[in-house]
Coordinates of C-alpha atoms in Angstrom, one line a residue:
Chain V
M1 CA 0.0 0.0 0.0
K2 CA 0.9 3.6 -0.3
I3 CA 0.8 6.4 2.2
M4 CA 0.7 9.9 0.7
V5 CA 2.1 12.6 2.9
A6 CA 1.2 16.1 1.8
V7 CA 3.9 18.6 2.9
K8 CA 4.3 22.3 2.6
Q9 CA 7.4 24.5 2.5
V10 CA 6.4 27.2 4.9
T11 CA 7.6 30.8 5.1
A12 CA 8.7 32.6 8.2
L13 CA 9.7 36.3 8.0
D14 CA 13.0 37.9 8.8
E15 CA 13.0 40.1 11.9
D16 CA 12.7 43.2 9.8
F17 CA 10.6 42.9 6.7
A18 CA 8.8 45.0 4.1
I19 CA 5.4 44.7 2.5
R20 CA 5.5 44.5 -1.3
A21 CA 4.7 47.6 -3.3
D22 CA 1.2 46.2 -4.4
G23 CA 0.4 45.7 -0.7
R24 CA -0.7 42.1 -1.2
D25 CA 2.3 40.2 0.2
V26 CA 5.6 40.6 1.9
E27 CA 8.7 41.1 -0.2
E28 CA 10.2 37.7 -1.1
E29 CA 13.7 38.7 0.0
F30 CA 12.5 38.5 3.6
F31 CA 11.3 34.9 3.4
L32 CA 12.9 32.2 5.4
R33 CA 11.7 28.8 4.2
D34 CA 11.5 25.4 5.9
L35 CA 9.4 22.3 6.0
N36 CA 6.2 22.9 8.0
E37 CA 6.6 21.7 11.6
W38 CA 3.3 19.7 11.5
D39 CA 4.5 17.8 8.3
D40 CA 7.5 16.5 10.1
F41 CA 5.0 14.7 12.4
S42 CA 2.8 13.4 9.6
L43 CA 5.9 12.0 7.8
E44 CA 6.9 10.3 11.1
A45 CA 3.5 8.8 11.5
A46 CA 3.8 7.3 8.0
M47 CA 7.3 6.0 8.6
R48 CA 6.1 4.3 11.8
I49 CA 3.5 2.4 9.8
K50 CA 6.0 1.4 7.2
E51 CA 8.5 0.2 9.8
A52 CA 5.9 -1.8 11.6
G53 CA 5.8 -4.2 8.7
G54 CA 4.0 -4.9 5.4
D55 CA 4.7 -3.5 1.9
V56 CA 4.4 0.3 2.4
E57 CA 5.5 3.0 0.1
V58 CA 5.7 6.5 1.6
L59 CA 5.2 9.2 -0.9
A60 CA 5.8 12.9 -0.1
V61 CA 4.0 15.4 -2.2
S62 CA 4.2 19.2 -2.3
V63 CA 2.8 21.9 -4.5
G64 CA 5.2 24.7 -5.4
P65 CA 8.1 26.0 -7.5
E66 CA 11.6 24.5 -7.6
P67 CA 12.8 25.7 -4.1
V68 CA 10.2 23.4 -2.6
D69 CA 12.5 20.5 -3.6
E70 CA 14.5 21.3 -0.5
A71 CA 11.5 20.4 1.7
L72 CA 10.9 17.3 -0.3
R73 CA 14.6 16.3 0.1
K74 CA 14.2 16.6 3.8
C75 CA 11.4 14.0 3.6
L76 CA 13.5 11.7 1.4
A77 CA 16.4 12.0 3.9
K78 CA 14.0 11.0 6.7
G79 CA 12.9 7.9 4.8
A80 CA 10.2 8.7 2.3
D81 CA 10.4 6.4 -0.7
R82 CA 9.4 8.9 -3.4
A83 CA 8.9 12.6 -3.7
V84 CA 6.6 14.4 -6.1
R85 CA 6.5 18.2 -6.7
V86 CA 3.5 19.7 -8.5
W87 CA 3.9 23.0 -10.2
D88 CA 2.6 25.3 -12.9
E89 CA 2.8 29.1 -13.0
A90 CA -1.0 29.1 -13.0
M91 CA -0.9 27.6 -9.4
A92 CA 0.7 30.8 -8.0
G93 CA -1.6 32.3 -5.4
S94 CA -3.5 29.1 -4.7
D95 CA -5.4 29.1 -1.3
P96 CA -5.8 25.9 0.7
I97 CA -9.0 25.0 -1.3
A98 CA -7.1 25.2 -4.6
I99 CA -4.2 23.3 -3.1
G100 CA -6.6 20.6 -1.9
R101 CA -7.9 20.3 -5.5
I102 CA -4.4 19.7 -6.8
L103 CA -3.5 17.2 -4.0
A104 CA -6.7 15.3 -4.7
A105 CA -5.7 15.0 -8.4
V106 CA -2.3 13.6 -7.3
A107 CA -4.1 11.1 -4.9
R108 CA -6.3 9.9 -7.8
R109 CA -3.2 9.0 -9.8
E110 CA -1.4 7.4 -6.9
S111 CA -4.3 5.7 -5.0
P112 CA -2.9 5.8 -1.5
G113 CA -4.6 3.8 1.3
L114 CA -4.0 6.8 3.6
L115 CA -3.3 10.4 3.0
F116 CA -1.8 12.5 5.8
A117 CA -1.5 16.3 6.0
G118 CA -0.4 18.5 8.9
V119 CA -3.2 19.9 11.0
Q120 CA -2.2 23.3 9.8
S121 CA 0.8 25.2 8.4
S122 CA 2.9 27.4 10.7
D123 CA 2.7 30.4 8.2
H124 CA -0.9 30.9 7.2
S125 CA -2.6 28.5 9.7
F126 CA -5.8 27.8 7.8
A127 CA -6.1 24.2 9.1
A128 CA -7.9 23.5 5.8
T129 CA -5.8 21.9 3.1
G130 CA -6.0 18.2 4.2
I131 CA -9.8 18.3 4.8
A132 CA -10.4 20.2 1.5
T133 CA -8.4 17.4 -0.3
A134 CA -10.6 14.8 1.3
A135 CA -13.7 16.6 0.1
F136 CA -12.5 16.7 -3.5
L137 CA -11.8 12.9 -3.3
G138 CA -15.0 12.2 -1.5
W139 CA -13.0 10.3 1.2
P140 CA -13.7 9.9 4.9
H141 CA -11.6 12.3 6.9
A142 CA -10.6 13.3 10.4
A143 CA -8.8 16.4 11.8
V144 CA -6.3 16.8 14.6
V145 CA -5.2 13.1 15.0
S146 CA -2.9 12.8 17.9
S147 CA -2.4 9.0 17.9
L148 CA -3.0 6.3 15.4
E149 CA -3.2 2.5 15.2
Y150 CA -3.0 1.2 11.7
R151 CA -1.7 -2.0 10.2
A152 CA -0.5 -1.6 6.6
G153 CA -3.3 -2.5 4.2
A154 CA -6.0 -2.7 6.8
A155 CA -9.5 -1.5 5.8
R156 CA -10.0 0.6 8.9
A157 CA -7.8 2.8 11.1
L158 CA -8.2 3.5 14.8
F159 CA -7.2 6.9 16.0
R160 CA -7.6 9.6 18.7
R161 CA -8.4 13.3 18.0
E162 CA -7.1 15.9 20.3
L163 CA -10.0 18.2 21.3
E164 CA -9.9 21.5 23.2
G165 CA -8.6 21.3 26.7
G166 CA -6.7 18.0 26.0
L167 CA -9.9 15.9 25.8
L168 CA -9.5 13.0 23.4
Q169 CA -12.0 11.4 21.1
E170 CA -11.3 7.8 19.9
C171 CA -12.7 6.9 16.5
E172 CA -12.4 4.3 13.8
I173 CA -12.5 5.3 10.1
E174 CA -12.8 3.5 6.8
C175 CA -9.8 3.7 4.5
P176 CA -8.8 5.2 2.2
A177 CA -9.1 8.2 4.4
V178 CA -7.5 11.6 4.9
L179 CA -6.1 12.3 8.4
T180 CA -4.7 15.6 9.5
I181 CA -1.9 15.0 12.0
Q182 CA -1.2 16.9 15.2
L183 CA 2.2 17.8 16.7
G184 CA 3.4 15.2 19.2
I185 CA 1.9 12.1 17.5
A186 CA 5.4 10.6 17.5
T187 CA 8.8 12.1 17.9
P188 CA 10.1 13.0 14.5
R189 CA 13.5 11.4 13.6
Y190 CA 16.6 13.3 12.5
A191 CA 18.0 12.4 9.1
S192 CA 21.5 11.0 9.2
L193 CA 24.3 12.8 7.3
R194 CA 24.5 9.7 5.1
A195 CA 20.7 9.8 4.4
I196 CA 20.9 13.6 3.6
K197 CA 23.7 12.9 1.1
Q198 CA 21.7 10.0 -0.5
A199 CA 18.5 12.1 -0.7
A200 CA 20.4 14.8 -2.6
A201 CA 21.0 12.3 -5.4
K202 CA 17.4 11.0 -5.5
P203 CA 15.1 12.1 -8.2
I204 CA 12.1 14.3 -7.4
E205 CA 9.2 13.6 -9.8
T206 CA 7.4 16.6 -11.2
L207 CA 3.8 16.9 -12.3
S208 CA 2.2 19.7 -14.3
L209 CA -1.4 20.9 -14.6
A210 CA -1.8 18.9 -17.7
D211 CA -0.5 15.7 -16.1
L212 CA -3.2 16.1 -13.5
G213 CA -6.0 16.9 -15.9
L214 CA -6.7 20.2 -14.3
E215 CA -7.6 23.5 -15.9
A216 CA -5.8 26.7 -15.1
S217 CA -9.1 28.1 -13.9
E218 CA -9.3 25.5 -11.2
V219 CA -6.0 26.5 -9.5
G220 CA -4.2 29.7 -8.5
E221 CA -6.3 32.7 -7.6
A222 CA -9.1 31.7 -10.0
G223 CA -9.6 28.4 -8.2
S224 CA -9.3 29.8 -4.7
A225 CA -12.1 30.4 -2.2
S226 CA -10.6 33.8 -1.1
R227 CA -8.4 36.5 -2.5
V228 CA -5.8 38.5 -0.7
R229 CA -6.6 42.2 -0.8
R230 CA -3.9 43.5 1.3
M231 CA -1.4 42.6 4.0
Y232 CA -0.3 45.0 6.7
V233 CA 1.7 45.0 9.9
P234 CA -0.9 45.0 12.8
P235 CA -0.5 47.8 15.4
K236 CA 2.2 46.9 17.9
G237 CA 1.2 45.1 21.1
R238 CA 1.1 46.8 24.5
A239 CA 4.3 45.2 26.1
Q240 CA 6.2 47.8 28.1
L241 CA 9.8 46.9 27.7
I242 CA 11.9 46.5 30.8
E243 CA 15.3 47.8 29.8
G244 CA 18.7 47.6 31.4
T245 CA 21.3 45.0 32.4
P246 CA 20.1 41.5 33.2
A247 CA 20.5 42.4 36.9
E248 CA 18.3 45.5 36.5
Q249 CA 15.7 43.7 34.4
A250 CA 15.6 40.9 37.0
E251 CA 15.3 43.4 39.8
R252 CA 12.2 45.0 38.2
L253 CA 10.7 41.5 37.6
A254 CA 11.4 40.6 41.3
A255 CA 9.5 43.8 42.3
L256 CA 6.5 42.8 40.1
I257 CA 6.5 39.4 41.8
R258 CA 6.6 41.0 45.3
E259 CA 3.9 43.4 44.3
F260 CA 1.7 40.5 43.2
K261 CA 2.4 38.6 46.5
G262 CA 1.6 41.7 48.5
A263 CA -1.7 42.1 46.8
A264 CA -2.6 38.4 46.9
Chain U
M1 CA -32.7 40.8 2.6
S2 CA -30.0 38.3 3.2
E3 CA -29.3 35.7 5.8
I4 CA -26.4 35.2 8.1
L5 CA -26.3 31.5 9.2
L6 CA -24.5 30.6 12.4
I7 CA -23.6 27.0 13.2
A8 CA -23.6 26.3 16.9
E9 CA -21.1 23.8 18.3
Q10 CA -21.9 21.4 21.1
R11 CA -20.0 18.5 22.7
R12 CA -21.4 15.9 25.0
G13 CA -24.6 17.9 25.5
E14 CA -22.8 21.2 26.4
L15 CA -23.0 24.2 24.1
R16 CA -19.5 25.4 23.4
P17 CA -19.0 29.1 24.3
A18 CA -17.6 29.9 20.8
S19 CA -21.1 29.3 19.5
L20 CA -22.4 32.4 21.3
E21 CA -19.5 34.5 20.2
L22 CA -20.7 33.9 16.6
I23 CA -23.8 36.1 17.5
G24 CA -21.4 38.9 18.4
A25 CA -19.6 38.5 15.1
A26 CA -22.9 38.6 13.2
T27 CA -24.2 41.6 15.0
G28 CA -21.2 43.6 14.0
I29 CA -21.9 43.1 10.2
R30 CA -25.6 42.7 10.0
R31 CA -27.7 45.2 8.1
A32 CA -31.1 46.3 9.3
E33 CA -32.9 44.0 6.8
D34 CA -30.7 40.9 7.4
R35 CA -31.8 37.9 9.4
V36 CA -29.4 36.2 11.8
V37 CA -30.2 32.5 12.0
M38 CA -28.6 30.0 14.5
A39 CA -28.6 26.3 13.6
V40 CA -27.9 23.5 16.0
L41 CA -27.3 19.9 15.0
H42 CA -28.1 17.1 17.5
E43 CA -30.2 14.0 18.0
R44 CA -32.4 16.2 20.3
P45 CA -31.6 19.7 19.1
A46 CA -34.5 21.3 21.0
A47 CA -32.5 20.9 24.2
F48 CA -30.3 23.8 23.1
V49 CA -33.0 26.3 22.1
E50 CA -33.2 28.0 25.5
A51 CA -29.4 28.6 25.7
L52 CA -29.4 30.0 22.1
A53 CA -32.4 32.3 22.5
L54 CA -30.4 35.5 22.8
S55 CA -30.6 39.0 21.5
G56 CA -29.3 39.2 18.0
V57 CA -30.7 35.9 16.9
D58 CA -33.9 36.1 14.7
E59 CA -34.5 32.4 14.2
I60 CA -33.2 29.1 15.7
I61 CA -33.2 26.1 13.4
T62 CA -33.1 22.8 15.2
V63 CA -31.4 20.3 12.9
Q64 CA -32.4 16.8 13.7
G65 CA -29.4 14.5 13.0
A66 CA -28.6 10.8 13.4
T67 CA -25.8 11.4 15.9
S68 CA -25.3 13.9 18.7
E69 CA -21.5 14.0 18.7
F70 CA -19.5 15.6 15.9
D71 CA -19.2 13.4 12.9
P72 CA -17.8 14.8 9.7
D73 CA -20.0 12.9 7.3
V74 CA -23.2 13.6 9.2
H75 CA -22.3 17.3 9.8
E76 CA -21.3 18.0 6.2
A77 CA -24.4 16.3 4.7
A78 CA -26.7 18.2 7.1
L79 CA -25.1 21.5 6.7
A80 CA -24.8 21.1 2.9
A81 CA -28.6 20.5 2.8
L82 CA -29.2 23.4 5.1
I83 CA -27.1 25.9 3.2
S84 CA -28.7 24.8 -0.1
A85 CA -32.2 25.2 1.3
R86 CA -31.5 28.6 3.0
A87 CA -29.0 30.1 0.5
P88 CA -27.4 32.3 3.2
E89 CA -25.0 35.1 2.2
I90 CA -22.7 34.4 5.1
V91 CA -22.1 31.2 7.2
L92 CA -20.2 31.5 10.5
V93 CA -18.7 28.6 12.4
P94 CA -16.2 28.6 15.4
H95 CA -12.6 28.1 14.4
S96 CA -12.3 25.0 16.5
V97 CA -11.0 21.4 16.4
D98 CA -14.4 20.2 15.2
S99 CA -14.7 22.8 12.4
F100 CA -11.1 21.9 11.3
G101 CA -12.8 18.6 10.5
F102 CA -15.7 19.9 8.3
A103 CA -15.5 23.6 7.3
A104 CA -12.9 23.3 4.5
A105 CA -14.7 20.2 3.1
L106 CA -18.0 22.1 3.0
A107 CA -16.4 25.0 1.3
A108 CA -14.8 22.7 -1.3
R109 CA -18.0 20.7 -1.9
L110 CA -20.3 23.7 -2.3
S111 CA -17.8 26.1 -3.9
L112 CA -18.2 28.6 -1.0
G113 CA -16.0 31.5 -0.4
F114 CA -13.9 30.5 2.6
A115 CA -11.5 31.8 5.2
S116 CA -10.6 30.4 8.7
D117 CA -9.2 31.9 11.9
V118 CA -10.9 35.2 11.1
F119 CA -10.7 37.9 13.8
Q120 CA -12.1 40.9 12.0
L121 CA -15.1 41.3 9.6
E122 CA -16.2 44.2 7.5
R123 CA -19.1 44.4 5.1
A124 CA -18.4 47.2 2.6
A125 CA -20.1 48.3 -0.6
D126 CA -17.7 46.1 -2.6
G127 CA -18.5 43.1 -0.5
L128 CA -17.5 41.1 2.6
K129 CA -13.9 41.4 3.8
A130 CA -12.4 39.2 6.4
T131 CA -9.1 39.6 8.3
R132 CA -6.8 36.8 9.5
G133 CA -3.2 36.4 10.5
G134 CA -0.4 35.5 8.1
Y135 CA 3.3 34.4 8.4
G136 CA 2.9 33.2 12.0
Q137 CA 0.7 36.2 12.9
K138 CA 3.4 38.7 11.9
V139 CA 1.0 40.3 9.5
S140 CA -2.7 40.8 9.1
V141 CA -4.2 39.6 5.9
E142 CA -7.4 41.1 4.5
V143 CA -9.2 38.8 2.1
D144 CA -12.4 39.0 0.0
F145 CA -14.5 36.5 -1.9
P146 CA -15.1 37.7 -5.5
G147 CA -18.0 36.0 -7.2
R148 CA -19.1 33.8 -4.3
R149 CA -22.8 33.8 -3.4
T150 CA -22.2 32.2 0.0
V151 CA -19.1 32.7 2.2
L152 CA -18.1 30.4 5.0
L153 CA -16.0 31.9 7.8
A154 CA -14.4 30.1 10.8
I155 CA -14.2 32.7 13.5
R156 CA -11.4 32.9 16.1
G157 CA -12.4 32.4 19.7
N158 CA -12.4 35.0 22.4
V159 CA -12.6 37.9 20.0
F160 CA -16.3 38.7 19.6
K161 CA -18.5 39.2 22.6
P162 CA -21.6 37.0 23.1
P163 CA -24.8 38.9 23.8
E164 CA -26.1 39.0 27.3
E165 CA -29.7 39.8 26.8
R166 CA -32.2 37.1 26.2
A167 CA -34.8 37.0 23.4
S168 CA -37.5 34.8 21.9
P169 CA -36.6 34.1 18.4
K170 CA -38.7 32.0 16.1
V171 CA -37.8 28.3 16.2
S172 CA -38.1 26.1 13.1
E173 CA -37.1 22.5 12.4
F174 CA -34.9 21.0 9.7
A175 CA -34.4 17.3 9.0
A176 CA -30.9 16.3 8.1
P177 CA -30.7 13.9 5.2
P178 CA -30.1 10.3 6.3
I179 CA -26.5 9.2 5.7
A180 CA -24.3 6.3 6.6
S181 CA -21.2 7.7 8.3
R182 CA -17.8 6.2 7.6
T183 CA -16.4 7.2 11.0
T184 CA -17.4 5.5 14.2
L185 CA -17.0 7.3 17.5
K186 CA -15.7 4.9 20.1
Q187 CA -15.3 7.0 23.2
F188 CA -14.1 10.2 24.8
I189 CA -11.0 10.0 26.9
E190 CA -10.4 12.6 29.7
P191 CA -6.9 14.1 29.7
L192 CA -4.5 12.3 32.0
G193 CA -3.6 13.9 35.2
A194 CA 0.0 12.6 35.3
D195 CA 0.7 15.0 38.1
D196 CA -1.7 16.5 40.6
V197 CA -1.2 20.1 39.5
D198 CA -4.2 22.2 38.6
M199 CA -3.1 24.9 36.2
T200 CA -6.6 26.3 36.1
S201 CA -6.6 27.3 39.7
A202 CA -3.0 28.7 39.9
E203 CA -2.8 32.4 40.5
F204 CA 0.9 32.8 39.7
I205 CA 2.3 30.8 36.8
L206 CA 5.9 30.6 35.4
T207 CA 5.8 29.0 32.0
I208 CA 8.8 27.7 30.0
G209 CA 8.9 27.2 26.3
R210 CA 11.2 26.0 23.5
G211 CA 13.7 28.8 24.5
I212 CA 15.0 26.7 27.4
G213 CA 16.8 24.6 24.8
E214 CA 17.4 21.3 26.5
E215 CA 15.6 19.0 28.9
S216 CA 18.5 19.3 31.5
N217 CA 17.5 23.0 31.8
V218 CA 14.0 22.2 33.1
E219 CA 15.4 21.8 36.6
T220 CA 16.8 25.3 36.7
F221 CA 13.3 26.7 36.0
R222 CA 11.6 24.3 38.3
E223 CA 13.8 25.6 41.1
L224 CA 13.2 29.2 40.1
A225 CA 9.4 28.6 40.1
D226 CA 9.6 27.0 43.5
A227 CA 11.7 29.9 44.8
V228 CA 9.4 32.6 43.6
G229 CA 6.3 30.6 44.6
A230 CA 4.9 30.1 41.1
T231 CA 3.3 27.0 39.5
L232 CA 5.5 25.7 36.7
G233 CA 3.8 25.5 33.4
C234 CA 4.9 24.9 29.8
S235 CA 4.1 25.5 26.2
R236 CA 3.3 22.6 23.8
P237 CA 6.8 21.7 22.6
I238 CA 7.9 21.0 26.2
A239 CA 5.0 18.7 26.9
D240 CA 5.3 17.0 23.5
A241 CA 8.9 16.3 24.2
G242 CA 7.9 14.7 27.5
W243 CA 10.0 17.2 29.5
L244 CA 7.0 18.1 31.6
P245 CA 3.6 16.3 31.9
K246 CA 0.8 17.3 29.6
S247 CA -1.2 18.5 32.7
R248 CA 1.2 21.5 32.9
Q249 CA 0.6 22.6 29.3
V250 CA -1.1 26.0 28.9
G251 CA -3.0 26.6 25.7
Q252 CA -5.8 25.6 23.4
S253 CA -5.1 21.8 23.7
G254 CA -3.8 22.1 27.3
K255 CA -5.1 24.1 30.2
T256 CA -6.5 27.6 30.4
A257 CA -4.8 29.8 33.1
T258 CA -8.3 30.7 34.4
A259 CA -7.4 32.0 37.8
C260 CA -4.0 33.4 37.0
K261 CA -3.1 37.0 37.9
L262 CA 0.6 37.0 37.2
Y263 CA 2.0 35.0 34.3
I264 CA 5.7 34.9 33.5
A265 CA 6.5 33.3 30.1
M266 CA 10.1 32.4 29.7
G267 CA 11.3 31.4 26.3
V268 CA 7.8 31.1 25.0
S269 CA 7.4 32.4 21.4
G270 CA 3.7 32.9 21.7
A271 CA 2.0 30.7 19.1
I272 CA -1.7 31.6 18.8
Q273 CA -2.6 28.2 20.4
H274 CA -0.6 29.1 23.5
L275 CA -2.0 32.7 23.7
A276 CA -5.5 31.2 23.7
G277 CA -4.8 29.8 27.2
M278 CA -3.2 32.9 28.8
K279 CA -3.7 36.2 27.0
H280 CA -6.6 37.2 29.3
V281 CA -4.2 37.3 32.4
A282 CA -4.0 40.7 34.0
T283 CA -0.2 40.9 34.3
I284 CA 1.9 39.0 31.8
V285 CA 5.7 39.3 31.8
A286 CA 7.4 37.8 28.7
V287 CA 11.1 37.0 28.7
N288 CA 12.5 36.2 25.3
S289 CA 15.7 36.6 23.4
D290 CA 13.8 37.3 20.2
A291 CA 12.4 40.9 20.2
G292 CA 10.0 39.9 17.4
A293 CA 8.4 37.1 19.4
S294 CA 4.5 37.2 19.2
I295 CA 4.4 36.9 23.0
F296 CA 5.4 40.6 23.3
N297 CA 2.1 41.5 21.6
V298 CA 0.0 40.2 24.5
A299 CA 2.5 40.8 27.4
T300 CA 2.1 43.7 29.8
Y301 CA 5.9 43.8 30.4
G302 CA 8.6 42.5 28.1
I303 CA 12.2 41.6 28.8
V304 CA 14.3 41.1 25.7
G305 CA 17.3 39.1 26.9
D306 CA 18.9 35.8 27.8
L307 CA 16.6 33.6 29.8
F308 CA 19.3 32.0 31.8
E309 CA 20.9 35.3 32.8
I310 CA 17.5 36.7 33.9
A311 CA 16.7 33.4 35.7
E312 CA 20.0 33.5 37.6
E313 CA 19.7 37.2 38.5
L314 CA 16.1 36.7 39.6
R315 CA 17.1 33.8 41.8
R316 CA 19.2 36.2 43.9
H317 CA 16.1 38.0 45.0
F318 CA 14.3 34.9 46.4

């Protein structure tokens, strides 16, 4: 069986950054890119199923231009068997719904028994891509899975969802299914230096719009459920900075603690 | 006239507070001629009518479903039928673990306009605008929904105020289409109390985050917390790594610092999930080496500096 792991190369911002002239995004030169933290955990969940036995292929899939290869190589270095990158200029500006449509088209070609996505991405935090993918596929789905019991090839998966306040909900789902994976499901492994070197030499398959049978109007801004009008830096928070040497800062903090204790 | 449809959330027979906050969000954008309609899905939905009969709600729809607890298949089928029948202009749901499980699917299936974690709404002449965070909340992102007849928005919690006044809205019924679910709910499991601490009743909390670097450093901060008389708490990465028990985690999937009056966050970056558990605290002191950390946006006092130096200096005073 195959497990498809949808991953995203997320963008953090440099400490000082500038909004683009058109006001709709941040200037690209301030972008710091990395594999989404949640995706490290969904890849790990897939690797654990593979290592528990059975014939399992772990397939990492991402949507984006060439720099995204770096995130996919990280997945290969951690043990993914194959990596697929999907891109077409028409996909620029895709929101999670449009990305879901693209990932669903990849899943139709690959027919995985399970599809994992992170609960959310650390940059835009929609918590939507995995579940939108499931809707386009018509597959059963569950969000915020914090533990999973699944034997390769089984018709059902048993899992727990992490609800608010730490309450857990145990469920069973029919496969193929889409699960969005929560941080902490299993401790992600580090890639060995040797594995990183080997991953650098592995091929990354690429798929285009035409390969997936999608129209340009179904992806990018045209295929998205929202459109960015503008981005701006929100008004600064209210923190009053305590300046000085560490000794002076600690003294002020100690005074705040005494003040609290006096009042309590 | 157009309709704003709100979808209440309940769990184990209890209405979740975020459901009532949706009324506050709708009140802010309704026009005089609009109707605000609250729907609740349950095996016995009538049980929730009284709690939902609040000022700002024009109609309550009780949606009779096959299951009481959240089930993605049942929820989506019922809400898809309801949205098709009522053709609302705007649909609001809480941005919650349950809505993570159905909102995007509903938007994809019905081609709705969609945005999640929305904390600001505006209805202008050129349409509905929603604002959410971007790049780890470093920027605000205003989005719109060109060409969409219905827009589904998942609303951030603790932003909009629920109404206090009671009212007597009209109540109508809606039958959810029968559907065989592909997910079986087995049971709910209460969070484990690995340690007898109760973060919700602590008045003074000292929380550690990823910034402490290594597990061996936990002890330093445990001693510091003891010395100053604070309850030691942590952010998610510390609990996930097993450095402190889950019962000490403050945040959305951990505990809410309900009774806390003084909160010292050391090396906590301030992910939105953590802030959900502590941003209401009267006095928050954030200590972090990164001046750009989000925690400084909610803190009362900020110390930009080395955690260990501050901890060591602070220790001299207690």
